[in-house]
XYZ file of C-alpha atoms in Angstrom:
209
model
C -56.945 -70.169 -188.518
C -58.808 -69.387 -185.294
C -62.014 -71.291 -184.666
C -64.839 -69.001 -183.578
C -66.642 -70.049 -180.366
C -70.042 -71.746 -180.762
C -73.088 -69.570 -180.544
C -74.120 -68.730 -176.998
C -70.748 -69.521 -175.473
C -69.546 -67.042 -172.860
C -66.890 -64.638 -174.076
C -63.377 -65.171 -172.707
C -62.427 -62.663 -169.999
C -59.869 -60.170 -171.183
C -57.057 -59.556 -168.750
C -56.289 -55.937 -168.253
C -53.519 -54.949 -165.981
C -54.582 -52.436 -163.479
C -52.082 -50.300 -161.523
C -53.557 -48.640 -158.454
C -52.672 -44.994 -158.196
C -49.788 -44.371 -155.669
C -51.002 -42.863 -152.417
C -50.776 -39.165 -152.403
C -47.695 -37.857 -150.676
C -48.519 -36.239 -147.306
C -48.522 -32.532 -147.228
C -45.217 -31.680 -145.454
C -46.520 -28.369 -144.267
C -49.566 -29.891 -142.811
C -47.529 -32.588 -141.117
C -45.224 -30.041 -139.611
C -48.114 -27.834 -138.510
C -49.802 -30.845 -136.741
C -46.531 -31.937 -135.181
C -45.751 -28.471 -133.938
C -49.276 -28.182 -132.547
C -48.914 -31.419 -130.568
C -45.530 -30.303 -129.294
C -46.901 -26.938 -128.258
C -49.766 -28.566 -126.333
C -47.386 -30.942 -124.620
C -44.865 -28.183 -123.832
C -47.725 -26.008 -122.440
C -48.843 -28.886 -120.213
C -45.266 -29.100 -118.977
C -45.522 -25.488 -117.781
C -42.885 -24.013 -120.037
C -45.067 -21.207 -121.228
C -46.247 -19.908 -117.932
C -44.524 -16.570 -118.504
C -44.609 -14.439 -121.649
C -42.924 -11.294 -120.196
C -43.818 -7.832 -121.453
C -41.046 -5.493 -122.461
C -38.920 -8.397 -123.612
C -36.352 -7.678 -126.380
C -36.790 -11.209 -127.813
C -33.140 -11.713 -128.715
C -32.096 -14.680 -130.853
C -28.604 -16.154 -130.825
C -27.313 -19.040 -132.985
C -24.293 -19.744 -130.847
C -22.906 -19.207 -127.355
C -20.283 -16.911 -128.844
C -23.057 -14.601 -130.062
C -24.824 -14.725 -126.804
C -21.681 -13.847 -124.875
C -21.046 -10.857 -127.064
C -24.402 -9.376 -125.949
C -23.664 -10.382 -122.352
C -20.315 -8.550 -122.494
C -22.045 -5.535 -124.074
C -24.564 -5.367 -121.305
C -22.001 -5.909 -118.630
C -19.846 -3.043 -119.913
C -22.808 -0.655 -120.085
C -25.077 0.670 -117.488
C -27.200 -2.525 -117.460
C -30.787 -2.246 -116.132
C -33.694 -4.689 -115.922
C -36.662 -4.124 -118.227
C -39.543 -4.278 -115.764
C -41.671 -6.330 -115.483
C -39.764 -8.685 -117.721
C -37.605 -10.025 -114.826
C -37.487 -9.847 -111.046
C -33.827 -10.938 -110.899
C -30.762 -8.734 -110.619
C -28.108 -8.765 -113.270
C -25.767 -10.704 -110.975
C -28.420 -13.350 -110.205
C -29.121 -13.733 -113.827
C -25.391 -14.253 -114.733
C -24.991 -16.838 -111.917
C -28.023 -18.660 -113.057
C -26.996 -18.913 -116.635
C -23.505 -20.026 -115.504
C -25.145 -22.800 -113.416
C -27.028 -24.169 -116.361
C -23.852 -24.509 -118.366
C -21.841 -25.954 -115.480
C -24.477 -28.600 -114.809
C -24.413 -29.720 -118.454
C -20.805 -30.802 -117.741
C -21.255 -31.984 -114.171
C -24.858 -33.245 -114.069
C -28.024 -31.501 -112.880
C -28.803 -31.908 -109.149
C -32.456 -32.729 -109.419
C -33.362 -33.983 -112.976
C -36.977 -34.656 -113.794
C -37.971 -38.240 -114.544
C -36.969 -40.018 -117.731
C -40.632 -40.135 -118.717
C -40.956 -36.354 -118.422
C -37.670 -35.796 -120.324
C -38.626 -38.093 -123.192
C -42.177 -36.650 -123.528
C -42.951 -33.185 -122.243
C -39.411 -32.033 -122.033
C -38.521 -33.255 -125.438
C -41.624 -31.597 -126.852
C -40.762 -28.282 -125.211
C -37.170 -28.419 -126.695
C -38.627 -29.182 -130.130
C -40.915 -26.116 -129.971
C -38.099 -23.895 -128.884
C -35.864 -25.094 -131.741
C -38.639 -24.602 -134.255
C -39.204 -21.084 -132.982
C -35.501 -20.332 -132.689
C -35.966 -19.092 -129.152
C -37.281 -20.210 -125.810
C -39.634 -18.643 -123.347
C -39.703 -19.641 -119.719
C -40.310 -18.264 -116.226
C -37.290 -15.963 -115.667
C -37.577 -16.159 -111.850
C -37.523 -20.061 -111.792
C -34.295 -21.459 -110.403
C -32.718 -24.655 -111.596
C -34.104 -27.541 -109.501
C -31.754 -28.300 -106.677
C -29.249 -25.484 -107.479
C -28.002 -23.246 -104.689
C -30.249 -20.299 -104.009
C -29.417 -17.143 -105.864
C -28.324 -14.280 -103.581
C -30.596 -11.383 -104.178
C -28.289 -9.118 -102.233
C -25.240 -9.939 -104.301
C -23.847 -6.919 -106.056
C -20.526 -8.234 -107.330
C -21.344 -8.422 -111.040
C -17.670 -8.812 -111.909
C -17.482 -12.156 -110.083
C -20.797 -13.280 -111.608
C -19.616 -12.398 -115.102
C -16.281 -14.071 -114.602
C -18.109 -17.320 -113.560
C -20.274 -17.121 -116.720
C -17.229 -16.643 -118.899
C -15.459 -19.643 -117.185
C -18.513 -21.792 -117.695
C -18.738 -20.995 -121.408
C -14.979 -21.670 -121.856
C -15.209 -25.003 -120.014
C -18.089 -25.968 -122.275
C -16.096 -24.997 -125.366
C -13.101 -27.138 -124.457
C -15.056 -30.066 -122.979
C -14.394 -33.269 -124.891
C -16.199 -35.848 -122.639
C -19.839 -36.788 -122.434
C -22.442 -34.155 -121.710
C -24.928 -34.762 -118.943
C -28.644 -34.946 -119.703
C -30.515 -31.680 -119.358
C -32.767 -31.760 -116.270
C -35.881 -31.194 -118.406
C -34.928 -31.924 -122.090
C -33.030 -35.135 -121.401
C -30.021 -36.288 -123.538
C -28.827 -33.649 -126.037
C -26.050 -33.716 -128.594
C -23.264 -31.141 -128.309
C -24.824 -28.938 -131.022
C -28.301 -29.238 -129.373
C -26.789 -28.304 -126.008
C -25.081 -25.222 -127.483
C -28.407 -24.225 -128.988
C -30.139 -24.794 -125.659
C -27.584 -22.645 -123.812
C -27.748 -19.871 -126.410
C -31.520 -19.789 -126.264
C -31.449 -19.792 -122.448
C -29.084 -16.882 -122.443
C -31.115 -15.041 -125.113
C -34.279 -15.405 -123.086
C -32.602 -13.922 -119.911
C -30.665 -11.264 -121.637
C -33.758 -10.118 -123.414
C -35.007 -8.863 -120.011
C -32.129 -6.363 -119.744
C -30.705 -3.500 -121.680
C -27.797 -1.069 -121.312
C -27.130 2.609 -121.569
C -23.857 4.080 -122.750
């Protein structure tokens, strides 16, 4: 039989288990929005959005194969630049795009610093992948690349060079070289980068017939 406590004695404390509420899960959409905003600000600071051309077809390609189908269509048609979207000729554009793919196998002549690649460059690539397309100055050559000949009219040779570059990339089994701005990319990321690069340039052209 339990003995009652004497009068005036303090009551025994009752232990009551308390379980703090788990922290609320972060809102994924808010997190992505913040992350994208930061990446956009960094990419803008890097100068990647200096040109938003008018009269741009805003093409989107998932693969190099898709991009090359459009390049072949334009090349077989009466291709023309959509002014003022680009100041380059069709031949210059083809050579420029070929250079980018070639350098991903051989190494870019004048890469930006590792700090730039790992911060602003990586942020720009993140923005482009989130958007599904890139936007950059369509008259800006690859740093250190041979100058593009504005007088060149041999589009057959330029197209052949681009085809060869795409084929070389497809069969390449060795390591890929860091992008001059984005830094190290996986093979799938590099294909996406090349497809977006072609889409951006091809968007500035159209064909008749």
